[in-house]
Coordinates of C-alpha atoms and ligand atoms in Angstrom, one line a residue:
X4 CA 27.1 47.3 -11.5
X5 CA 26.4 44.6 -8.7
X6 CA 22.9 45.0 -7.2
X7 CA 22.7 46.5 -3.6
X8 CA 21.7 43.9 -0.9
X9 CA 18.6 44.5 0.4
X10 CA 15.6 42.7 3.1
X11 CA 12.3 42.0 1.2
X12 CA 11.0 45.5 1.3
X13 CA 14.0 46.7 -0.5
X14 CA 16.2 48.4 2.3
X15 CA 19.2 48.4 1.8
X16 CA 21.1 46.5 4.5
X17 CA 24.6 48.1 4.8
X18 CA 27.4 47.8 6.0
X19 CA 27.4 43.8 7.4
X20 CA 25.1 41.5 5.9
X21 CA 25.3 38.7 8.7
X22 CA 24.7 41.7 11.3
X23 CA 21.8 41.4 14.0
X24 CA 20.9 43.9 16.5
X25 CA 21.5 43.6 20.4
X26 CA 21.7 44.6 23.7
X27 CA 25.1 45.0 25.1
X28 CA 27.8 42.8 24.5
X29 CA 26.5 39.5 25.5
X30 CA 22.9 40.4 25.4
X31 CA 19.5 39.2 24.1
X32 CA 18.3 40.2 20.2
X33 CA 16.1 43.1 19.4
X34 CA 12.8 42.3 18.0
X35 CA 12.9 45.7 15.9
X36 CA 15.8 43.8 13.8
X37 CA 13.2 42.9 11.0
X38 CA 16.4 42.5 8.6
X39 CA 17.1 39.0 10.8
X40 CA 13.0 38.5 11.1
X41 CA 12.2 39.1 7.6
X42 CA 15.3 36.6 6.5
X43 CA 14.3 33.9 9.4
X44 CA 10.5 34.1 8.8
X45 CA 10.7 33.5 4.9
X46 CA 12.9 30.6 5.4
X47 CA 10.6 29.2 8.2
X48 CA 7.9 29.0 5.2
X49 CA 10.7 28.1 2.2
X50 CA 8.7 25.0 1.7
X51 CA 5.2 24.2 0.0
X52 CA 3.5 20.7 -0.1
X53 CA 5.4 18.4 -2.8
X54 CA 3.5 16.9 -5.1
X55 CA 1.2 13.9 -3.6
X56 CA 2.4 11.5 -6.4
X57 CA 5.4 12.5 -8.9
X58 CA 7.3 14.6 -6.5
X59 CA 10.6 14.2 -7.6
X60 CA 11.2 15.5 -10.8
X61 CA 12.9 17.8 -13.5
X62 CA 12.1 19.9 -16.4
X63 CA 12.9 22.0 -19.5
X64 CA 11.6 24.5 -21.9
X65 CA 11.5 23.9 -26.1
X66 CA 9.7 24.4 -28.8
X67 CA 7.0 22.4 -30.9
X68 CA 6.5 21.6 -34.5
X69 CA 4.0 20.6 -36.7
X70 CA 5.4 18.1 -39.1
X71 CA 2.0 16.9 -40.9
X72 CA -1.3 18.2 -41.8
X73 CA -3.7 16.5 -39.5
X74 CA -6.6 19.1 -39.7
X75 CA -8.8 16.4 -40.8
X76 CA -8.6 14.9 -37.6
X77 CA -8.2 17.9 -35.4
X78 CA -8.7 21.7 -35.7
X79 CA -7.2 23.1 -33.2
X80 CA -5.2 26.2 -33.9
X81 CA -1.6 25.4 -32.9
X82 CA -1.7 22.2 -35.8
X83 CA -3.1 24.5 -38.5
X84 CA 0.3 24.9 -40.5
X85 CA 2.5 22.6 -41.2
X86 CA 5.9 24.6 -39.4
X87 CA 4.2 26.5 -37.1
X88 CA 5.8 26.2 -33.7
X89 CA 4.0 26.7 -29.9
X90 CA 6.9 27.2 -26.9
X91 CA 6.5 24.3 -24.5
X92 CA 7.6 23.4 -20.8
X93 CA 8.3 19.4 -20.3
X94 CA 8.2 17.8 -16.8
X95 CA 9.7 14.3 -16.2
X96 CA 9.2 12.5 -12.8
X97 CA 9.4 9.1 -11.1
X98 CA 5.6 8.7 -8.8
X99 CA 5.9 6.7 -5.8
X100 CA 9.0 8.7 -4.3
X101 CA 9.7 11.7 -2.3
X102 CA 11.4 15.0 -4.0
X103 CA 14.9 13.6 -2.6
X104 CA 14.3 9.8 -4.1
X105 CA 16.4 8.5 -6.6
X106 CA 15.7 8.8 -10.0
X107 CA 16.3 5.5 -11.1
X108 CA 14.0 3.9 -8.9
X109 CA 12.0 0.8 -10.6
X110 CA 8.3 3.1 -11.2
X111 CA 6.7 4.8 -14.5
X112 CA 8.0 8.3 -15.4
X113 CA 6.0 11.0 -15.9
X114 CA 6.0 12.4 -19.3
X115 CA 4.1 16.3 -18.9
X116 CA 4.3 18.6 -21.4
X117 CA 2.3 21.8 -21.4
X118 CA 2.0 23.9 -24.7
X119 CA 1.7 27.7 -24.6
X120 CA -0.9 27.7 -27.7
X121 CA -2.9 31.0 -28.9
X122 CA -6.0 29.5 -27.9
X123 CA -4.8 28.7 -24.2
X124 CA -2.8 26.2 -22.6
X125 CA -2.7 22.5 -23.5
X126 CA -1.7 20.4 -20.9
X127 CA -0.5 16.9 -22.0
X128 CA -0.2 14.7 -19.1
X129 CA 1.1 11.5 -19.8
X130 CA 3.5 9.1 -18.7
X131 CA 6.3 6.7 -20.3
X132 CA 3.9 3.6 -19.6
X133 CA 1.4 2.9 -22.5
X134 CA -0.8 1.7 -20.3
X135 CA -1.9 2.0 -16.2
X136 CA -2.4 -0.2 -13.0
X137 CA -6.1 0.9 -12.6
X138 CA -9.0 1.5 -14.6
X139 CA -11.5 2.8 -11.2
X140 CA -10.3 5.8 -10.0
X141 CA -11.9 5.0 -6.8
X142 CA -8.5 2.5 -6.7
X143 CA -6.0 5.2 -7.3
X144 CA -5.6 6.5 -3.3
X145 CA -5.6 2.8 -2.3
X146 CA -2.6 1.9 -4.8
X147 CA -0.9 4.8 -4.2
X148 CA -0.6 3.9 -0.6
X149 CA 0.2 0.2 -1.3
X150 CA 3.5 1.7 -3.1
X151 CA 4.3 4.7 -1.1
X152 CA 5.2 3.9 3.1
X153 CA 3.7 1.3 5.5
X154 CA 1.6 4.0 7.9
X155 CA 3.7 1.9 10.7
X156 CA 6.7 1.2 9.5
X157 CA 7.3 4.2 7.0
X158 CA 8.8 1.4 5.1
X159 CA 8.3 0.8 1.4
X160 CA 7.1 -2.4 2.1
X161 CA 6.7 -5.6 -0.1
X162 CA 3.8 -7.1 1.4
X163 CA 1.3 -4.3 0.7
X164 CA 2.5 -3.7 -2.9
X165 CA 2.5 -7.1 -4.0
X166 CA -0.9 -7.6 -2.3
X167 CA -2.7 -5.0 -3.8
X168 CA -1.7 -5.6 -7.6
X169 CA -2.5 -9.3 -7.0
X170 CA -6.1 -8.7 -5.7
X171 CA -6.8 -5.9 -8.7
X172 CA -5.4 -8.5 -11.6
X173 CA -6.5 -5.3 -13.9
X174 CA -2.7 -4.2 -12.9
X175 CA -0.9 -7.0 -14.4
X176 CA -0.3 -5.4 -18.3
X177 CA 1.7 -2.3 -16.1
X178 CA 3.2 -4.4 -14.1
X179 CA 4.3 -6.8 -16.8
X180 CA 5.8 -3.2 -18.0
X181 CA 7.2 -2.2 -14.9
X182 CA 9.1 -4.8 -13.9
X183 CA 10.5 -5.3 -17.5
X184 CA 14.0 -3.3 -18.1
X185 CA 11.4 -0.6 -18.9
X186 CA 10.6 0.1 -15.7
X187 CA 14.1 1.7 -15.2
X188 CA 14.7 3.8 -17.9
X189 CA 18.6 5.2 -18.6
X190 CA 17.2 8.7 -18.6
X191 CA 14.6 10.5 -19.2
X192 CA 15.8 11.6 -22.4
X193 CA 16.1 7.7 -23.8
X194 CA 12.0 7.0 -23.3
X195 CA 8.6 7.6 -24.9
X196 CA 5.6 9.4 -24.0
X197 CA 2.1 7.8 -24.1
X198 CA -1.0 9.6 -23.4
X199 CA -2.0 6.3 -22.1
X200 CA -5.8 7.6 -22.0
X201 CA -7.8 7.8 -25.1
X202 CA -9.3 11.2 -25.8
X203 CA -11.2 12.6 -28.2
X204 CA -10.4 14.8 -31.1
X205 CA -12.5 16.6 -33.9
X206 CA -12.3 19.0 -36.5
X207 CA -14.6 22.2 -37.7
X208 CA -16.7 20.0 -39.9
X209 CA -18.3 18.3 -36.6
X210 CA -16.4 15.2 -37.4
X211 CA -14.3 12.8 -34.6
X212 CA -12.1 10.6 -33.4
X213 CA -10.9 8.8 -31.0
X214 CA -6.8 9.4 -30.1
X215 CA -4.0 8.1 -29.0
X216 CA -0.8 10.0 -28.7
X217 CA 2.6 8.6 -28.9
X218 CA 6.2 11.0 -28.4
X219 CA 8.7 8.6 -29.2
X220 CA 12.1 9.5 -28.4
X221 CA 14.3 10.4 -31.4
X222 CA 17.1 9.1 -29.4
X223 CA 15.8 5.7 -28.6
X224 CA 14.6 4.2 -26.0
X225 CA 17.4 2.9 -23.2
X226 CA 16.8 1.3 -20.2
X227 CA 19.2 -0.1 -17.3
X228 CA 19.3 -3.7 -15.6
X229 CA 18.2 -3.6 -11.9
X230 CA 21.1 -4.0 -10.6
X231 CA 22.7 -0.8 -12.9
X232 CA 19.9 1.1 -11.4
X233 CA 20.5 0.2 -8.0
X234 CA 24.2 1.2 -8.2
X235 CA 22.9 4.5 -9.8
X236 CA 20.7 4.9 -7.1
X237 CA 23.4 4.9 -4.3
X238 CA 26.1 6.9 -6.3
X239 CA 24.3 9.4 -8.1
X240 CA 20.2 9.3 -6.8
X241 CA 19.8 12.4 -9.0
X242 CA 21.3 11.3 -12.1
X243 CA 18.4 11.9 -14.5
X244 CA 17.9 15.6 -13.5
X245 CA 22.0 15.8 -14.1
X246 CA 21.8 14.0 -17.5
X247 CA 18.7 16.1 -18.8
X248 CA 20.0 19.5 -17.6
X249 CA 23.7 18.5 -18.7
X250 CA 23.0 17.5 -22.2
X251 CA 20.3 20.5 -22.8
X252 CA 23.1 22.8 -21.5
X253 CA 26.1 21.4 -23.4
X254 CA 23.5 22.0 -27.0
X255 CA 22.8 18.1 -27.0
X256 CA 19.2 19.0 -27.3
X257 CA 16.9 15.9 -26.9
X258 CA 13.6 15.7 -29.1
X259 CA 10.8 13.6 -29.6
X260 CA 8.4 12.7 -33.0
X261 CA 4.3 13.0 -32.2
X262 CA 2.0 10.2 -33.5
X263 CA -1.7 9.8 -33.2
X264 CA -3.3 6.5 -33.8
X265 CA -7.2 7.2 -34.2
X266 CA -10.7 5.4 -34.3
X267 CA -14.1 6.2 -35.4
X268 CA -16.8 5.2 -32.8
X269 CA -18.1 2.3 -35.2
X270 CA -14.1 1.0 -35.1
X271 CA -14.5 1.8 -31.2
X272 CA -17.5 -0.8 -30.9
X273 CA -16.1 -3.2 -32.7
X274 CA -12.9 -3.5 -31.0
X275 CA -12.0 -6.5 -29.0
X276 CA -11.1 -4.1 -25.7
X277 CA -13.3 -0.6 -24.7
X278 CA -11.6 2.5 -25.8
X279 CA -12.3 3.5 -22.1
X280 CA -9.9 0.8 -20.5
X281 CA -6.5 2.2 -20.0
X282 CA -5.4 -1.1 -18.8
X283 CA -5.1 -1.6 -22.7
X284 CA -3.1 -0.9 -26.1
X285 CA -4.3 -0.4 -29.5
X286 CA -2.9 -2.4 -31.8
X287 CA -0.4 -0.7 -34.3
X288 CA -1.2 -3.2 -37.1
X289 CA -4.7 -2.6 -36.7
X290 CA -4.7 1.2 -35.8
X291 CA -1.5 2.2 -37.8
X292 CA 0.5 5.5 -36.6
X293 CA 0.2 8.7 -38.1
X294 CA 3.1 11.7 -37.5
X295 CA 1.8 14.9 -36.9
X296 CA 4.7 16.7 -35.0
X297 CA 8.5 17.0 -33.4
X298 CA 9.3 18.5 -30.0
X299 CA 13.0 19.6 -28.8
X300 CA 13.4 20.9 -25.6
X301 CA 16.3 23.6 -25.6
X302 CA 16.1 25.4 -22.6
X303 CA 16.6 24.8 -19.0
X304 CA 14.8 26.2 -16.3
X305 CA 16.7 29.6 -14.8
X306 CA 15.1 28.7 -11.4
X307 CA 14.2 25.1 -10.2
X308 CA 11.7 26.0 -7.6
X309 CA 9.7 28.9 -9.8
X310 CA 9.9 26.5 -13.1
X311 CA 9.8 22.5 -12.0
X312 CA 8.4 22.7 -8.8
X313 CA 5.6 25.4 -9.2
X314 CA 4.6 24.4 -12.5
X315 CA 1.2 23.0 -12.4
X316 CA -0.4 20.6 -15.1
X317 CA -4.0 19.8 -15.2
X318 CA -5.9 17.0 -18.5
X319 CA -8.4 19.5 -18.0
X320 CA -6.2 22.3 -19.2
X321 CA -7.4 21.9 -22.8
X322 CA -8.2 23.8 -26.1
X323 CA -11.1 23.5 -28.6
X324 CA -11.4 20.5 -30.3
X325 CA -9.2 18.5 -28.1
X326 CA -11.2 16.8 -25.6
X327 CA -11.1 13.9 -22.6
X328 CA -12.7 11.1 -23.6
X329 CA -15.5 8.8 -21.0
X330 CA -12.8 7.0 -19.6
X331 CA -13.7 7.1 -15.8
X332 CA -10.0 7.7 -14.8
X333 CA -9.8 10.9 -17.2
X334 CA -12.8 11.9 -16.0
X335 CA -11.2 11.6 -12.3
X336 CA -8.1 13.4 -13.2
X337 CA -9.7 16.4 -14.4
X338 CA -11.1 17.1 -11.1
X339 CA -8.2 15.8 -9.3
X340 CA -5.2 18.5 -10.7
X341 CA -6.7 21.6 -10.6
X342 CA -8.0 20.8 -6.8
X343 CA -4.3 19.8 -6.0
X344 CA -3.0 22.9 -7.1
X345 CA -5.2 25.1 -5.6
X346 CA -4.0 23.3 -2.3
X347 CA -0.4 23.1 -3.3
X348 CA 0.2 26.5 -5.1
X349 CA -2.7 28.5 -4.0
X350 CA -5.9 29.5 -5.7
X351 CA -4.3 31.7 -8.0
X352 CA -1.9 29.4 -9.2
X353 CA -2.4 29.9 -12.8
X354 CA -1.0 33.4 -12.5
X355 CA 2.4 32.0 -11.9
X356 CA 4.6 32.9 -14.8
X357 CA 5.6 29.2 -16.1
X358 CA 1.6 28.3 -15.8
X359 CA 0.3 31.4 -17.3
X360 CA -1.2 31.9 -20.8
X361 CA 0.6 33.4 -23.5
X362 CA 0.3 36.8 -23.1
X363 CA -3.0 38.8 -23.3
X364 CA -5.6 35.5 -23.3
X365 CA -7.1 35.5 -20.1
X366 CA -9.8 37.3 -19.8
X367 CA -11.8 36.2 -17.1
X368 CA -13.5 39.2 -15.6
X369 CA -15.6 36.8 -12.7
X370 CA -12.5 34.6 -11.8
X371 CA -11.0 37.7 -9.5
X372 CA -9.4 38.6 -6.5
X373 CA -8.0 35.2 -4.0
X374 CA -4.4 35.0 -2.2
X375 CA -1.7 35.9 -4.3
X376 CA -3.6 37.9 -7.1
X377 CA -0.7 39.6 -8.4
X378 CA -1.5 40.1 -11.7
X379 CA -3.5 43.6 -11.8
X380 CA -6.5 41.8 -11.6
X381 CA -8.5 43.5 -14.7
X382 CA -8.6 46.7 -12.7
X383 CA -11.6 48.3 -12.8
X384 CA -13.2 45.9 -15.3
X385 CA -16.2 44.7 -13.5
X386 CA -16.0 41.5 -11.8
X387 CA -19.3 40.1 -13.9
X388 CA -20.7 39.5 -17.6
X389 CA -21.2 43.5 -17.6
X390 CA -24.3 44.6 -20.1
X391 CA -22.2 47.8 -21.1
X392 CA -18.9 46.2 -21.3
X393 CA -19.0 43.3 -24.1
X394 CA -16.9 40.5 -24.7
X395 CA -16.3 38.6 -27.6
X396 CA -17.1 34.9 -28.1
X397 CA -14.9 32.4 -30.6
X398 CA -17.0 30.3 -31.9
X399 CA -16.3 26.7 -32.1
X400 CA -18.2 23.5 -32.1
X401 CA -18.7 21.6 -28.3
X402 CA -19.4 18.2 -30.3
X403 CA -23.0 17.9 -29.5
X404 CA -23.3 15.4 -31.9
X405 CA -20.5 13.0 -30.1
X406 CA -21.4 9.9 -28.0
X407 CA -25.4 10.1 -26.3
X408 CA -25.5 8.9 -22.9
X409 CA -28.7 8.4 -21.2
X410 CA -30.0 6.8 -18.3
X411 CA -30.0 6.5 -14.2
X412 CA -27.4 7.1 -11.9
X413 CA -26.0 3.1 -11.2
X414 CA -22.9 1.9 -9.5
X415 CA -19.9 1.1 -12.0
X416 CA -17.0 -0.9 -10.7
X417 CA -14.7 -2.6 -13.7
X418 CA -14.0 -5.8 -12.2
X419 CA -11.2 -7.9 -13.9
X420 CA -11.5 -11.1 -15.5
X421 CA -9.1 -13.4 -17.2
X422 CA -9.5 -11.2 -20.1
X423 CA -7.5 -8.6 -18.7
X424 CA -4.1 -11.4 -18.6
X425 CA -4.3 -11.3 -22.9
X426 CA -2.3 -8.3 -23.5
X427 CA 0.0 -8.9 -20.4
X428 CA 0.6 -12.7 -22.3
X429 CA 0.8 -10.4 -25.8
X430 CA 3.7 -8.6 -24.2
X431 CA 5.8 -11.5 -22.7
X432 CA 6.1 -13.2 -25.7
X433 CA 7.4 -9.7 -27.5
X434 CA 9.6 -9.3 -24.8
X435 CA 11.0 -12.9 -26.7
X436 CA 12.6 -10.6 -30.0
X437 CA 14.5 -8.6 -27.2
X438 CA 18.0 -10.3 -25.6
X439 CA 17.2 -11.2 -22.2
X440 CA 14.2 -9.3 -21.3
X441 CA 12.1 -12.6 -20.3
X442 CA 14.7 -13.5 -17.8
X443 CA 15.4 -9.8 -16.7
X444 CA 11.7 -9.9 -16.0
X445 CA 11.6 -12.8 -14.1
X446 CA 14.7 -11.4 -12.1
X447 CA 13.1 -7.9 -11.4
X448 CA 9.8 -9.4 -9.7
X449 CA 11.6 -12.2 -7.9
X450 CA 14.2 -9.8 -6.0
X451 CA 11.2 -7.7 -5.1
X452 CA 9.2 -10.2 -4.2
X453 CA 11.8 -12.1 -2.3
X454 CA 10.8 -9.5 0.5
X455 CA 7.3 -10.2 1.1
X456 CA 5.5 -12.8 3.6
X457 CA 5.2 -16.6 1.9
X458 CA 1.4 -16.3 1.5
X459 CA 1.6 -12.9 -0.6
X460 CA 4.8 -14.7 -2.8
X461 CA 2.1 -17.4 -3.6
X462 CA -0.4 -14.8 -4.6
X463 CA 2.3 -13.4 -6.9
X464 CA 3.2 -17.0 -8.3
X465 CA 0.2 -17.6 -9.4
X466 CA -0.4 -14.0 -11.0
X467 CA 2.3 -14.6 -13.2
X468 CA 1.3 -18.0 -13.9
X469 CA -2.0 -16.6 -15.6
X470 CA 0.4 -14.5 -17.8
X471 CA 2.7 -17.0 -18.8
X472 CA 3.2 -20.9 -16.8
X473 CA 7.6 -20.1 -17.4
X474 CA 7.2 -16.9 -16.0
X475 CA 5.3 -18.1 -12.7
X476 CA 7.8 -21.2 -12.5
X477 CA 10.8 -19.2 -12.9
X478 CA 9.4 -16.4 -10.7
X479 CA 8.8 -19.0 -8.3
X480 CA 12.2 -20.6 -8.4
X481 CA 14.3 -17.6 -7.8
X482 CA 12.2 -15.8 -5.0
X483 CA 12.3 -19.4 -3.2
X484 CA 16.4 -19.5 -3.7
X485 CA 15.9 -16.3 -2.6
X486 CA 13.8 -16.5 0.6
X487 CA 14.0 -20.0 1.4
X488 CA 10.9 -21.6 3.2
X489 CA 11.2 -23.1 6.5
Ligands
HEM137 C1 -7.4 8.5 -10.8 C2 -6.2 8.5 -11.4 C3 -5.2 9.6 -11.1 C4 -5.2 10.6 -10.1 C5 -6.3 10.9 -9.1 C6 -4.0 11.3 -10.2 C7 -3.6 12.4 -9.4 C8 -2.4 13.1 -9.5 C9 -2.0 14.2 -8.7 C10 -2.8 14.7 -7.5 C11 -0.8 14.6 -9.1 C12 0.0 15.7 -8.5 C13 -0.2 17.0 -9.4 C14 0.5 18.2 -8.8 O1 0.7 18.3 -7.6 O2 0.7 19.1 -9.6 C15 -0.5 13.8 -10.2 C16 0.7 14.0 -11.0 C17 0.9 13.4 -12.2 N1 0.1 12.4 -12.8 FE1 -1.5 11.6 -12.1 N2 -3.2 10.8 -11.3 C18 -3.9 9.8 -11.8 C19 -3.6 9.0 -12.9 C20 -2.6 9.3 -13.8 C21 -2.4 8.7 -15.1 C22 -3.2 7.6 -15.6 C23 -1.3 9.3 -15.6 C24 -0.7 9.2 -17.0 C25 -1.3 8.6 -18.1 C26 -0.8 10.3 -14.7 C27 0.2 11.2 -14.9 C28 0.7 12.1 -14.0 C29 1.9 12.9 -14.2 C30 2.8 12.9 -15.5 C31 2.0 13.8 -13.1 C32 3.1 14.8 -12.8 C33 2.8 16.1 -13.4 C34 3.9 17.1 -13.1 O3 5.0 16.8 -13.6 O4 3.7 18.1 -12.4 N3 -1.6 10.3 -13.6 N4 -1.4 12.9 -10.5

């Protein structure tokens, strides 16, 4: 039977839905018409704040699998059993762009993926960059801004980009990323997942690690040539959402294989790099990968705007023994989700259904009440640690006997050296194995580049030139065939 039409308060509106009330023929509206107010006045508030960074995006449910015992690494519950599966949402994004950008546009992706485990949810928020621009979160509004609009213009503008990675050299390993081929993937389906950050795990017995993760794409990684992606950009801007939704909906499910690569805090002071430097990789020879699990995702959102857009991921939505690590940009983020979704979704925003707990494991009986507290709010449980009402504690270890910090408070800012330009020079000669990538490098900064003022191209030249002397010449030579000097 088809459902009867009705205004939010479930009247039935009958017999003309486009209707309104008035005087006369010609006449003024009636403000008792609440079936035209109530439709008008929703729509007026349709919107909510996109997200600051990563607005434009799309996502999917599926399921997760443990492939491989790692309970000697990490005990929480959801990798107990080798086959045990944990339902999972996945968000993919580009950052620097609005919710209407094009998905093809030369930035990282964003690779989130929140599992719905017995003990609460895991959030893990990662992107399809091993690595990141900054390693002081103090940096992250100023970069932001450098790629986002000129305040004047409300350009995307050349100068300020450019100008910003070149005076924070840290950048260079992402950039040496992002301006490969890599930095325009094919689709979100064809790249990897990096949690980028090192964090820490441990298991019952008190002992740790450091961890990586990896999701590697079980159907290879593709990536377009800047000039594909600019095509795609003009005559299909939203071709990753279609190729993700299209493929899950036609059976074509993608997946991905999880990999840890792990270090003991002895292997952590030794190595050449700190742990707490995401401006860094690990290397696989030295830090081999280990599988522990397979992801498919399977299902696509019903609803776009309850699923993808309200869906709300935090690093500091965790479970036990799965833990952030010191790294001062981790630290950052923790703080930095859950206050944007309090502002962007409201401070109940973990009662919305795809952000919600598997059924029956909140029980928070002081975090009550709030806008949009639609969830029965514990009834008549009272709303504090009540004497006569108990509540049960799990047990499990907080790692007191990790890392020991002590001393003052002091002012920390990571300044780069010529250190930081090894990894980036690591990388350009692997791009070597790979058909064209040094030149498609070259190419990718150079048309960028072409667009800024001569004295931030020379700050760019010589960037480059501290990776690689051929990369800076050639960088040079096509931004100056490019923009010729006067
Ligand atoms: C200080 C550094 C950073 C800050 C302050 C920051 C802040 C933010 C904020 C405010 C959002 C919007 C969240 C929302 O509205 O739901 C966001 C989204 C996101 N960030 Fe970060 N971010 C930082 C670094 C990073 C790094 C290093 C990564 C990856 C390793 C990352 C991955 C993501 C992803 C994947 C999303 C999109 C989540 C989604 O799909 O809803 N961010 N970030």
């Amino acid at each position: 039977m088809a459902p009867t039409y009705t205004n939010s308060n479930g009247q039935p509106i009958t017999p003309d839905a486009f209707a309104t009330q008035r005087i006369g023929q010609h006449g003024p509206l009636l403000l008792q018409d609440f079936n035209l107010i109530d439709s008008l006045a929703h729509f007026d508030r349709e919107r909510i704040p996109e997200r600051v960074v990563h607005a434009k995006g799309s996502g999917a449910f599926g399921v997760f699998e443990v492939t491989d015992d790692i309970t000697d690494v990490c005990s929480a519950k959801f990798l107990d059993t080798i086959g045990k599966k944990t339902r999972i949402f996945t968000r993919f994004s580009t950052v620097g762009g609005e919710s209407g950008s094009a998905d093809t546009a030369r930035d990282p992706r964003g690779f989130a993926t929140k599992f719905y485990t017995e003990e609460g949810n895991l959030d893990l928020v990662y992107n399809n960059t091993p690595v990141f621009f900054i390693r002081d979160p103090s940096k992250f509004p100023h970069f932001i801004h450098t790629q986002k609009r000129n305040p004047e213009t409300h350009l995307k503008d050349a100068n300020m980009f450019w100008d910003y990675l070149t005076t924070n050299p840290e950048s260079v390993h992402q950039v040496m990323v992002l301006f490969s081929d890599r930095g325009t993937p094919a689709s979100y389906r064809e790249m990897n997942g990096y949690s980028g950050h090192t964090y820490k795990w441990s298991n019952k017995n008190g002992d740790w690690r450091y961890v990586q993760v990896h999701f590697i794409s079980d159907q290879g990684v593709k990536t377009l040539t800047n000039e594909e992606a600019g095509q795609l950009a003009g005559s299909n801007p939203d071709h990753a959402q279609e190729d993700l939704f299209k493929n899950i909906a036609a059976g074509n499910y993608p997946s991905w294989t999880c990999y840890i690569q792990t270090m003991t805090e002895q292997e952590a002071k030794e190595a050449e790099f700190s742990v707490f430097d995401l401006t860094k990789v690990w290397p696989h020879k030295k830090y081999p990968m280990r599988r522990f699990g397979k992801f498919t995702l399977n299902e696509n959102p019903k609803n776009y705007f309850s699923e993808v857009e309200q869906a709300a991921f935090s690093p500091a939505h965790t479970v036990p023994y799965m833990e952030p690590s010191a790294d001062p940009v981790l630290q950052s983020r923790l703080f930095s989700y859950p206050d944007t979704h309090r502002h962007r979704l409201g401070t109940n925003y973990t009662q919305i259904p795809v952000n919600c707990p598997v059924a029956g494991r909140v029980f928070a009986p002081h975090i009550r009440d709030g806008a949009m507290c639609v969830n029965g709010n514990l009834g008549s449980h009272p709303n504090y640690l009540a004497s006569d009402k108990p509540v049960e504690f799990q047990q499990y270890s907080i790692q007191q006997d990790q890392e020991v910090w002590n001393g003052a408070a002091c002012p920390f800012h990571w300044k780069a050296t010529d250190a930081d330009f090894k990894q980036a020079t690591d990388l350009y000669n692997v791009l070597a194995r790979y058909p064209n990538q040094q030149k498609n490098l070259a190419h990718n900064v150079a048309v960028h580049v072409a667009n800024a003022d001569a004295w931030v191209q020379d700050k760019v030249f010589d960037y480059f030139t501290k990776v690689a002397k051929e990369l800076g010449d050639a960088i040079k030579k096509e931004t100056l065939e490019l923009s010729p000097r006067k």
